[in-house]
CSV table of C-alpha atoms in Angstrom, one decimal:
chain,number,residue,atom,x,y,z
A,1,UNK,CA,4.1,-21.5,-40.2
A,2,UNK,CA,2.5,-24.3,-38.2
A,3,UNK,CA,2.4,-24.0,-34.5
A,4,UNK,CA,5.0,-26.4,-32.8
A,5,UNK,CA,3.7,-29.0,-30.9
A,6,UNK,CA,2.0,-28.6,-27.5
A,7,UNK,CA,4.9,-30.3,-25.3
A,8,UNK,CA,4.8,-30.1,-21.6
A,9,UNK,CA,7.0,-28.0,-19.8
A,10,UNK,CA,10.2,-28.9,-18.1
A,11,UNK,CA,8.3,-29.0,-14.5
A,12,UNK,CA,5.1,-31.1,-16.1
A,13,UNK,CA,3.4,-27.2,-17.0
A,14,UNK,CA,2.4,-25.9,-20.5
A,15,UNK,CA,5.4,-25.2,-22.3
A,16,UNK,CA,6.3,-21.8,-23.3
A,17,UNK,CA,4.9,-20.2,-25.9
A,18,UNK,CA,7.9,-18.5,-28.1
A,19,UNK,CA,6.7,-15.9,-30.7
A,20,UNK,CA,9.0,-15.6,-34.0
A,21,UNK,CA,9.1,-12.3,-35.7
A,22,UNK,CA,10.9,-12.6,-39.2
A,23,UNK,CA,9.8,-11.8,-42.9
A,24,UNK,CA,11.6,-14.7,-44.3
A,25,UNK,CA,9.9,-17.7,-44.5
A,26,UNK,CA,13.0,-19.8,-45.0
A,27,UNK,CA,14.6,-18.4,-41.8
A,28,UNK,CA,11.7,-19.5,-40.3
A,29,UNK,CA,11.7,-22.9,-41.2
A,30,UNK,CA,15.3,-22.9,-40.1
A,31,UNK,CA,14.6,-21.5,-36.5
A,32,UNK,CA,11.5,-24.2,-36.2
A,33,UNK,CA,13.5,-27.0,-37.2
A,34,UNK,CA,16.1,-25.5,-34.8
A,35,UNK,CA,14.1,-25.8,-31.8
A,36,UNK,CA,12.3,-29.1,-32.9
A,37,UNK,CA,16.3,-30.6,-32.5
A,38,UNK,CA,17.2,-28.4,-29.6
A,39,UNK,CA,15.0,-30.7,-26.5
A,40,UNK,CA,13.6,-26.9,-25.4
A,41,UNK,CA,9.9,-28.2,-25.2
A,42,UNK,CA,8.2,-25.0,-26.8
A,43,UNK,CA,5.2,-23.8,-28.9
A,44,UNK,CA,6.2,-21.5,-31.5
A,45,UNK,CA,4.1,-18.5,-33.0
A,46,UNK,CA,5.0,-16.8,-36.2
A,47,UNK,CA,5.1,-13.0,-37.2
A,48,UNK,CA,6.1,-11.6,-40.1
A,49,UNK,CA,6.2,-7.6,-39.2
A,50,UNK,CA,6.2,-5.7,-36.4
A,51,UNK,CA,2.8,-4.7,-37.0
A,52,UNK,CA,1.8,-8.3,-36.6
A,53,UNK,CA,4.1,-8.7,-33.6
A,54,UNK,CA,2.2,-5.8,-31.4
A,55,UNK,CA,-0.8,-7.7,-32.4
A,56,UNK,CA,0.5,-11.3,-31.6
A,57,UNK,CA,2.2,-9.4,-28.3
A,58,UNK,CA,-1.3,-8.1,-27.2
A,59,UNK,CA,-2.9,-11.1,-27.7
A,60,UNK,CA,-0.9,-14.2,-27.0
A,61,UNK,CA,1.4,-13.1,-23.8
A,62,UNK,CA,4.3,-15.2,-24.6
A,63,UNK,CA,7.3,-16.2,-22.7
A,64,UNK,CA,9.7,-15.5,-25.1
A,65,UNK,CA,10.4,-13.5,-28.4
A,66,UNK,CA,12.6,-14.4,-30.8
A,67,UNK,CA,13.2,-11.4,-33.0
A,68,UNK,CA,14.8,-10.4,-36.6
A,69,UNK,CA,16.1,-7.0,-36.0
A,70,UNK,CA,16.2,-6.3,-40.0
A,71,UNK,CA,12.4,-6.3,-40.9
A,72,UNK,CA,10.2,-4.2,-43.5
A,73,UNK,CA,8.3,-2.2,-41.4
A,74,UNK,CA,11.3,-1.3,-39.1
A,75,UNK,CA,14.4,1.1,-39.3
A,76,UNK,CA,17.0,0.5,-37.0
A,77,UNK,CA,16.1,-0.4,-33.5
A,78,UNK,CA,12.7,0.7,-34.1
A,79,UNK,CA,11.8,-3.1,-34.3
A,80,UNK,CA,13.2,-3.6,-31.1
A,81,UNK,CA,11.6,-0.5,-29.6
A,82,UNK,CA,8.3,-1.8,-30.5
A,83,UNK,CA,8.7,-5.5,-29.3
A,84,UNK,CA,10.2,-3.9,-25.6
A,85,UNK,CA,7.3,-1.4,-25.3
A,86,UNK,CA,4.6,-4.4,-25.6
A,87,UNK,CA,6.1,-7.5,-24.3
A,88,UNK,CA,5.5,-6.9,-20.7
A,89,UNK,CA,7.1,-10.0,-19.0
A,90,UNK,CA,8.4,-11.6,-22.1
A,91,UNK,CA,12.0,-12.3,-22.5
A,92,UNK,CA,13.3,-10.9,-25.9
A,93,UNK,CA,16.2,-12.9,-27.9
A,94,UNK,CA,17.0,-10.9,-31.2
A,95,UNK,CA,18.5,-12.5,-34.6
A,96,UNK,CA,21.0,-10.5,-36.2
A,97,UNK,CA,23.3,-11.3,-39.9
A,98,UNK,CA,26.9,-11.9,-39.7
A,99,UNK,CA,27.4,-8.8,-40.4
A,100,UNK,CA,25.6,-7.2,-37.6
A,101,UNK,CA,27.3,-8.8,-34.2
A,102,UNK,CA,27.5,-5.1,-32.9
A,103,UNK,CA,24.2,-4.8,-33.1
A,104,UNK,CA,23.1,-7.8,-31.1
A,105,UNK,CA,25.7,-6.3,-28.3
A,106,UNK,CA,23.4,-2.8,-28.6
A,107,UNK,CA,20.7,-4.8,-29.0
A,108,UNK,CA,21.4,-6.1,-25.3
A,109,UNK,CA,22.3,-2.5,-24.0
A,110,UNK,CA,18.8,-1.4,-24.9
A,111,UNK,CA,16.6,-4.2,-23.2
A,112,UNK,CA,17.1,-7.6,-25.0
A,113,UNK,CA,18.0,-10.6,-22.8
A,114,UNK,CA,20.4,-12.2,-25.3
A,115,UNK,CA,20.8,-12.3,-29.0
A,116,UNK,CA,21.7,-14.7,-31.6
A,117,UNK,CA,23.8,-14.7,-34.9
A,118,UNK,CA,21.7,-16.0,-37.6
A,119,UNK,CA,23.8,-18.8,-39.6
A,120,UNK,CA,26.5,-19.6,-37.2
A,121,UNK,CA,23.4,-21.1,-34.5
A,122,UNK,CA,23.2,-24.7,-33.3
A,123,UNK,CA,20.0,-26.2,-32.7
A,124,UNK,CA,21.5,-26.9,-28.8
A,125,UNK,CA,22.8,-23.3,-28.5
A,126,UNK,CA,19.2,-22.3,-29.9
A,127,UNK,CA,17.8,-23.7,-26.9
A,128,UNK,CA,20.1,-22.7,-24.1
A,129,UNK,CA,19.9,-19.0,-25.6
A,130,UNK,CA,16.1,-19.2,-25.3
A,131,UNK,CA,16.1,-20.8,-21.7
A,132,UNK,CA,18.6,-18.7,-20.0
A,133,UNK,CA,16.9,-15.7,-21.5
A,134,UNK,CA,13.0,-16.7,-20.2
A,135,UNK,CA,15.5,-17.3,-16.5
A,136,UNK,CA,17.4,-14.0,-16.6
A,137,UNK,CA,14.2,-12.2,-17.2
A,138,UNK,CA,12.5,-13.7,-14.6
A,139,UNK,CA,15.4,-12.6,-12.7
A,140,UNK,CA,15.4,-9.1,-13.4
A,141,UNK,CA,11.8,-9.0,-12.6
A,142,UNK,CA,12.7,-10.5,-9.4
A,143,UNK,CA,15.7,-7.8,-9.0
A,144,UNK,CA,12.9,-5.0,-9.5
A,145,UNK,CA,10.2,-5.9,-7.6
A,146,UNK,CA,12.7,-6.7,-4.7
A,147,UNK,CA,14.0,-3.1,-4.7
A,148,UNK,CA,10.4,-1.8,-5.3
A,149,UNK,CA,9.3,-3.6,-2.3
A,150,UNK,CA,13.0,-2.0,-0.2
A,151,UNK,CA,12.0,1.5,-1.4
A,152,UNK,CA,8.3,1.1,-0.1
A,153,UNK,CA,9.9,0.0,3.3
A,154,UNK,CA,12.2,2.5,3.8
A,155,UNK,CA,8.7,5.2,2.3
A,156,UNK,CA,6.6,3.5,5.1
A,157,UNK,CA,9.4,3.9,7.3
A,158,UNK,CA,9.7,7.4,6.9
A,159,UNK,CA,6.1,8.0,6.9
A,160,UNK,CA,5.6,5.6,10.1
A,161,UNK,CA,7.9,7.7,12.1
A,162,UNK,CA,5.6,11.0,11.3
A,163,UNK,CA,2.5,9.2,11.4
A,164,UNK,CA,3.0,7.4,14.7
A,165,UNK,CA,5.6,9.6,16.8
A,166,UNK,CA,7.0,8.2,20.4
A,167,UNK,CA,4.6,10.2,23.3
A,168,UNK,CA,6.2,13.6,24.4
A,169,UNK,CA,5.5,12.7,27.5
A,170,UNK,CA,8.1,14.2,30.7
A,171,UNK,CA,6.3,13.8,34.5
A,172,UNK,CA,2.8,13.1,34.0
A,173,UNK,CA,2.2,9.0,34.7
A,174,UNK,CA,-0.1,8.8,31.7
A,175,UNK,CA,-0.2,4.9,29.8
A,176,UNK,CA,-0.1,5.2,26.2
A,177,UNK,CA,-0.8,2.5,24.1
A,178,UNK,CA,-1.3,2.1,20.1
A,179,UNK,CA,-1.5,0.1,16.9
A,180,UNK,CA,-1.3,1.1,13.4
A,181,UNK,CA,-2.1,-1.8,10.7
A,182,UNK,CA,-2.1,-0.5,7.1
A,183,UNK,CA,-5.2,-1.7,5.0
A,184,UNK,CA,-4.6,-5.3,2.9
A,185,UNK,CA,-5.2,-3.6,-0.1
A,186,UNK,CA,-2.1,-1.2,0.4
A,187,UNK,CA,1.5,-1.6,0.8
A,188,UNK,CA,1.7,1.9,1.8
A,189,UNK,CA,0.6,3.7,4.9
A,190,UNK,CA,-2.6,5.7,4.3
A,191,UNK,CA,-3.5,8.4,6.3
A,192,UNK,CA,-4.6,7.7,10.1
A,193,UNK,CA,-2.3,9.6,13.1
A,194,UNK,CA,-2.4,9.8,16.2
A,195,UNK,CA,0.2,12.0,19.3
A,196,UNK,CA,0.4,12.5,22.6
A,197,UNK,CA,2.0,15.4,24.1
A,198,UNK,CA,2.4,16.8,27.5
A,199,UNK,CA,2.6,20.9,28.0
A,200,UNK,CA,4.6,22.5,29.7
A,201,UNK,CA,1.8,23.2,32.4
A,202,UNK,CA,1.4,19.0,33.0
A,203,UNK,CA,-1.4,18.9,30.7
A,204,UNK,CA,-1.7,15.6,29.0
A,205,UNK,CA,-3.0,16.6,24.9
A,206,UNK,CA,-4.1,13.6,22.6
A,207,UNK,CA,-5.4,14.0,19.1
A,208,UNK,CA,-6.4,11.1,16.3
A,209,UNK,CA,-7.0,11.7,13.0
A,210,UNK,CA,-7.7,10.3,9.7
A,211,UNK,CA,-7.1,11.7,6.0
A,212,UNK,CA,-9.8,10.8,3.3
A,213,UNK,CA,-8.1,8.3,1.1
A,214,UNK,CA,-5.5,5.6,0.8
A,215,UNK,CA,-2.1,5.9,0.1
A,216,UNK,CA,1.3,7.9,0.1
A,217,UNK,CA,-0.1,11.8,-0.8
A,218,UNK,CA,-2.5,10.7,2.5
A,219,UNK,CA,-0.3,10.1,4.5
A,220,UNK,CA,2.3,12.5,3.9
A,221,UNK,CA,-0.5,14.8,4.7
A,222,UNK,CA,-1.5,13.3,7.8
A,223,UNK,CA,2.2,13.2,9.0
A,224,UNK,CA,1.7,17.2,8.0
A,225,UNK,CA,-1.0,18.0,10.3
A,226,UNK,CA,0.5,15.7,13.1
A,227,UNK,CA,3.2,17.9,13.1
A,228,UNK,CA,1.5,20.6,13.2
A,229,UNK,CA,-0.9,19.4,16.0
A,230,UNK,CA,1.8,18.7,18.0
A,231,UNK,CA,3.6,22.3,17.2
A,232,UNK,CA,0.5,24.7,17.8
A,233,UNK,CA,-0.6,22.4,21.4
A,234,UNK,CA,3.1,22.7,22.9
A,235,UNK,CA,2.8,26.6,21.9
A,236,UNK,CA,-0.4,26.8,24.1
A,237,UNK,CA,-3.7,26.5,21.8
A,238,UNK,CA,-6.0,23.8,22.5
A,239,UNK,CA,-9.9,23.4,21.3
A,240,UNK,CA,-11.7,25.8,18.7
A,241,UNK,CA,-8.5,27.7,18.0
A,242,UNK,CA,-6.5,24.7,17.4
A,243,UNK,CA,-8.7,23.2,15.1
A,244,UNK,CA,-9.0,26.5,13.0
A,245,UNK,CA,-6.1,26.6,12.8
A,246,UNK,CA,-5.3,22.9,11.2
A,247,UNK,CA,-8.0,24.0,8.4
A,248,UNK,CA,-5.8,26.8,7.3
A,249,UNK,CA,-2.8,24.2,7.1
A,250,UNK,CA,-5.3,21.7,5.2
A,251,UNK,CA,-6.8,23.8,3.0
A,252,UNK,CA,-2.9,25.1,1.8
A,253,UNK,CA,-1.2,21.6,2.0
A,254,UNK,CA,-4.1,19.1,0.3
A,255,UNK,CA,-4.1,18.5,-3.4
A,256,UNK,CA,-7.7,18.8,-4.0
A,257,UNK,CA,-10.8,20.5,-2.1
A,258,UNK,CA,-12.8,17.7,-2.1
A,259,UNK,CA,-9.8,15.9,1.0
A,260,UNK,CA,-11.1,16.0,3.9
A,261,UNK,CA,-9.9,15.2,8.0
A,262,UNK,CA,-11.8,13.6,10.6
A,263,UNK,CA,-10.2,13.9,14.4
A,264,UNK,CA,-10.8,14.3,17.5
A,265,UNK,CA,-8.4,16.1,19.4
A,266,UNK,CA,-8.9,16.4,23.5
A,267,UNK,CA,-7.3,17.8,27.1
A,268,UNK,CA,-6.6,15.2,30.3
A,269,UNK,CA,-5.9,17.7,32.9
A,270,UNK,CA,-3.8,16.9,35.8
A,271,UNK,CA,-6.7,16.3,38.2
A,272,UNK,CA,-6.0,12.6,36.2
A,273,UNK,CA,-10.3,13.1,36.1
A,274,UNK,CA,-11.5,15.7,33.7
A,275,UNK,CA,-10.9,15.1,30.4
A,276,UNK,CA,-12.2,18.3,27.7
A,277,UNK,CA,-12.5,17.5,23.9
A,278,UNK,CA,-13.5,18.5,20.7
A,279,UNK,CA,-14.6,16.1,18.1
A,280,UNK,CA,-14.3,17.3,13.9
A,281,UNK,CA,-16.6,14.6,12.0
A,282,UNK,CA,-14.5,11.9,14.0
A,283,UNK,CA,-15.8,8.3,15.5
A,284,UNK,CA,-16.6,8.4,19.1
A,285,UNK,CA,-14.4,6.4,21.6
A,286,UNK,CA,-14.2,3.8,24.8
A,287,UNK,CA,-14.5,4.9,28.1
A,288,UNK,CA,-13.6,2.0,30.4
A,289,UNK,CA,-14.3,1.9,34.3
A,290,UNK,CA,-14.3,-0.3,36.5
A,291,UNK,CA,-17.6,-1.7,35.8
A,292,UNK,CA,-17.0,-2.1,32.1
A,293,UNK,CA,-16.8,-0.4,28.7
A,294,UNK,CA,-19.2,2.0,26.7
A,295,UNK,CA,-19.1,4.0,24.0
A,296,UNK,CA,-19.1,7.7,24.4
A,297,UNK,CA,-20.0,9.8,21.3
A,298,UNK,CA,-20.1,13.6,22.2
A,299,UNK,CA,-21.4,16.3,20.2
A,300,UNK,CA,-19.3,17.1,17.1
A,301,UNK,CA,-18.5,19.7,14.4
A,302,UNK,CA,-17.8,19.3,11.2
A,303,UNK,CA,-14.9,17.3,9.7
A,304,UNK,CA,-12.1,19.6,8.5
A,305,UNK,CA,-12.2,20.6,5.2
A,306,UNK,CA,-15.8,20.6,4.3
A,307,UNK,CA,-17.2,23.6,2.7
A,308,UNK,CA,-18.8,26.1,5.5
A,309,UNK,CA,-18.0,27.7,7.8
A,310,UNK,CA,-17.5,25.6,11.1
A,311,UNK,CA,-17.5,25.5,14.7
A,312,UNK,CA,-16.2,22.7,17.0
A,313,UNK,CA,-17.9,22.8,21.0
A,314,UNK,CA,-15.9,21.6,23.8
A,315,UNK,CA,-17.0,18.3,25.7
A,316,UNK,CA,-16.2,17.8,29.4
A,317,UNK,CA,-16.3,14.4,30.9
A,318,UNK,CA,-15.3,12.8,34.4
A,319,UNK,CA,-13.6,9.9,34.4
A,320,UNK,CA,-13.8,7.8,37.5
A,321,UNK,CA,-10.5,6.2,39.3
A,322,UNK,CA,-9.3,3.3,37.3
A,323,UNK,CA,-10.8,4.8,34.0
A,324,UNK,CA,-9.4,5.1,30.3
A,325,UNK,CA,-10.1,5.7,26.7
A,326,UNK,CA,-9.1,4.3,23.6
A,327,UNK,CA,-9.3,6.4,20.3
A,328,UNK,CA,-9.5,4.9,17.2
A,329,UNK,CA,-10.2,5.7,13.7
A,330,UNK,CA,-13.0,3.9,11.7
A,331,UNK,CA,-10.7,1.2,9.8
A,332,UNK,CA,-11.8,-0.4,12.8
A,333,UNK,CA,-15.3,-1.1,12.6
A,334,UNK,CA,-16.2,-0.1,9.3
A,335,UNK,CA,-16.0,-3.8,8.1
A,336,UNK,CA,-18.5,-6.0,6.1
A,337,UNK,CA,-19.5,-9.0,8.2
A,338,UNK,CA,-19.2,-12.4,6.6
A,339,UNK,CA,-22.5,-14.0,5.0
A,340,UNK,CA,-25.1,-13.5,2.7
A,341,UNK,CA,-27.1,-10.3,4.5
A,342,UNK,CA,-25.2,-7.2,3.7
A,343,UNK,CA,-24.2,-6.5,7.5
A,344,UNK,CA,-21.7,-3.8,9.0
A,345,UNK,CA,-19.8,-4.3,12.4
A,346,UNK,CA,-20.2,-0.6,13.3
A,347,UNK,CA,-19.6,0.6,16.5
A,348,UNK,CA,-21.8,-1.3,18.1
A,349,UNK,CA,-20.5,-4.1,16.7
A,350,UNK,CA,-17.1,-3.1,18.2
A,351,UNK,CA,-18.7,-1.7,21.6
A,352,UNK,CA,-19.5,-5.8,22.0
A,353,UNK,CA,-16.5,-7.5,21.1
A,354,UNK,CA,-14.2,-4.8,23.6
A,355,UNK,CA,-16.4,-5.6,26.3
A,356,UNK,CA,-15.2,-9.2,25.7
A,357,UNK,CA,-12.1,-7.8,26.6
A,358,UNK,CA,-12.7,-5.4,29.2
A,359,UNK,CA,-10.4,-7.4,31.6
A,360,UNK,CA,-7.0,-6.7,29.7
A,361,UNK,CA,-5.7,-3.3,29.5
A,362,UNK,CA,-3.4,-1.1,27.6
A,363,UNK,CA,-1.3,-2.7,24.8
A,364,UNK,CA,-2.5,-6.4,25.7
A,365,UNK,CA,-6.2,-4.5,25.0
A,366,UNK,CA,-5.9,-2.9,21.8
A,367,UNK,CA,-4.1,-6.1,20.1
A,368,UNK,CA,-6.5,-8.5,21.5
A,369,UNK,CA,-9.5,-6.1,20.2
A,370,UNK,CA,-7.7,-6.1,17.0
A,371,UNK,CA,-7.7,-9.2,16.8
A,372,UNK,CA,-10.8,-10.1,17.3
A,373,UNK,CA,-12.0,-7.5,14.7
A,374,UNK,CA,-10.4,-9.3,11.7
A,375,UNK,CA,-11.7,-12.8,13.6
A,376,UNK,CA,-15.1,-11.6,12.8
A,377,UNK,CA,-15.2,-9.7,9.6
A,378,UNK,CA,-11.9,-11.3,7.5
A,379,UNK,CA,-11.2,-10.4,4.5
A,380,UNK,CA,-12.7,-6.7,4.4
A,381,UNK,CA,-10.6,-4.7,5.9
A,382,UNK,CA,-9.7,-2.1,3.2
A,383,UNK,CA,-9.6,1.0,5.1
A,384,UNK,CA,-6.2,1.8,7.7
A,385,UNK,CA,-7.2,1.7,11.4
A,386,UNK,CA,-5.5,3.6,13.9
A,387,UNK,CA,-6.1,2.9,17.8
A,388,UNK,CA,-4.8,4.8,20.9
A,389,UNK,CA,-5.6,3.4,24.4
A,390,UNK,CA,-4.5,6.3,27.4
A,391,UNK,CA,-5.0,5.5,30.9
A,392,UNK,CA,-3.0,7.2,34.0
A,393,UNK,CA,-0.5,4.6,35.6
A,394,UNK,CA,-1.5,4.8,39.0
A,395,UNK,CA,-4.6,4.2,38.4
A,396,UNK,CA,-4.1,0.8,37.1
């Protein structure tokens, strides 16, 4: 059959490409004329077989499909089986005889958008049929992706409220501040965490982390070793033993031995001065004073989960009256600059633009470092960033 004429769409587009599957070339005729008289502005495709309709499918993309049910190559619903499997976002009208009615209405119960009687069909009717079926598939896809998209919320939710718990903090006058911003190329939370707990001897405990890899597994297995973080600190290990301890957990919980856990998990002891930490494969971290911002990057071990056996050192530092850290995972400086040299922010990168902002503190901080982290590398941001800013209150 020759293709229809290439008419503009309703809305000034290309119209809609329609692809007719039925062995009789005099139906077809009928069904061209049909829409030639109907005012539906359409270009028409012809298929004689199923067969030829998975290839047309494949190829072509239409709209629409405009389908015999009673074909050679087909037994039953088969035909329709076929057309459903391959016609992605296609709309799918099928023709049954006069006989058949019942099988247009199962025809409908088993995916079709509408279906059509052959010999009782107005050239009018032809076209409304075909319209309201390219709109109520649209709208189903629309229905789908809409409760997709609740379902993901309600998963993030779940796995926010692990990930990023509220402070368990009871006397000590510790500021905690933090961000979480998933990557661009998610919907879902990866796996960056972060807690801050207070014991019961007014010891302030802080850990970050981050799970190789993006997505839901990650981050139900970071919201697994947060809680367990949080569990073995507030039953009195800290350091060495602690992080031991977390590689047992990871090496039961993950889902393949190549996952691995980068964190640094540390001690401010009520002094409000010393702070002690040990550092697993993780990215260093901000000291501010009141002379400015570095970046402090103590001896590590080894990220958890790596082969060996491993050992993580304890780090003491002083911090000076006014003083504060911010933790943060690499999602935040791991970012291709823009231009044509292949050029990484890095840490020192980030080191600068903080000390742009060494004025601000707690949340007002972290946002406005944030922000000027996508400013300068846009569009590259594919890992998750975590960042934790901890300063004692009366210091401020």
């Amino acid at each position: 059959m020759p293709q229809a004429g290439e008419h503009a769409g309703e809305h000034g587009g290309a119209a809609p490409l329609v692809l007719l599957v039925e062995d009789d070339p005099q139906d077809a005729l009928i069904v061209r004329e049909l829409l030639e008289d109907s005012g539906l502005a359409v270009r028409l495709e012809w298929a004689r077989s199923v067969k030829q309709a998975r290839q047309a499918l494949a190829r072509l993309r239409p709209q629409c499909v405009l389908l015999d049910l009673d074909l050679p190559d087909a037994y039953e619903f088969s035909a329709l089986s076929a057309v459903l499997e391959e016609a992605g976002d296609a709309a799918v009208v099928v023709l049954t005889g006069l006989a058949e009615e019942q099988a247009g209405l199962a025809a409908v119960t088993a995916g079709a958008q509408d279906y059509l009687v052959k010999g009782r069909v107005e050239a009018e009717w032809l076209g409304r049929a075909l319209r309201y079926a390219m709109q109520r598939k649209q709208a189903e896809q629309a229905a789908v992706a809409l409760h997709a998209e609740r379902v993901r919320a309600k998963e993030n939710a779940r796995l926010e409220r692990g990930l990023l718990p509220t402070p368990l903090l009871e006397t000590m006058p510790i500021q905690v501040a933090s961000r979480y911003q998933a990557s661009r190329g998610s919907l879902t939370l990866g796996g960056d965490f972060f807690d801050v707990v207070e014991s019961d001897d007014k010891v302030v405990h802080a850990v970050i982390g981050d799970v190789c890899g993006h997505g839901p597994d990650e981050a139900a297995l970071g919201v697994c070793l947060r809680i367990a973080w949080r569990a073995l600190v507030l039953s009195g290990m800290e350091g060495g033993a602690l992080l031991r301890q977390l590689q047992r957990i990871l090496d039961a919980e993950r889902s393949s031995s190549e996952i691995f856990v980068t964190m640094s998990t540390l001690v401010l002891e009520p002094d409000r001065r010393t702070v002690r930490l040990w550092r697993a494969g993780h990215p260093g971290m901000l000291v501010h004073t009141p002379e400015g911002i570095s970046l402090a990057e103590p001896a590590q071990g080894p990220a958890l989960g790596l082969p060996f056996e491993s050992e993580w050192e304890q780090h003491v530092m002083e911090l000076p009256p006014g003083g504060g850290l911010t933790l943060f995972t690499d999602g935040l400086f791991e970012r291709r600059l823009p231009g044509e040299r292949a050029r990484w922010l890095g840490e020192e990168g980030l080191l600068e633009l903080a000390r742009r902002r060494a004025h601000l503190d707690g949340q007002s901080f972290i946002d406005a470092l944030v922000e000027d982290v996508e400013t300068a590398a846009p569009e590259t941001a594919a890992d998750d960033l975590a960042v934790v800013h901890l300063r004692w209150k009366d210091e401020l």
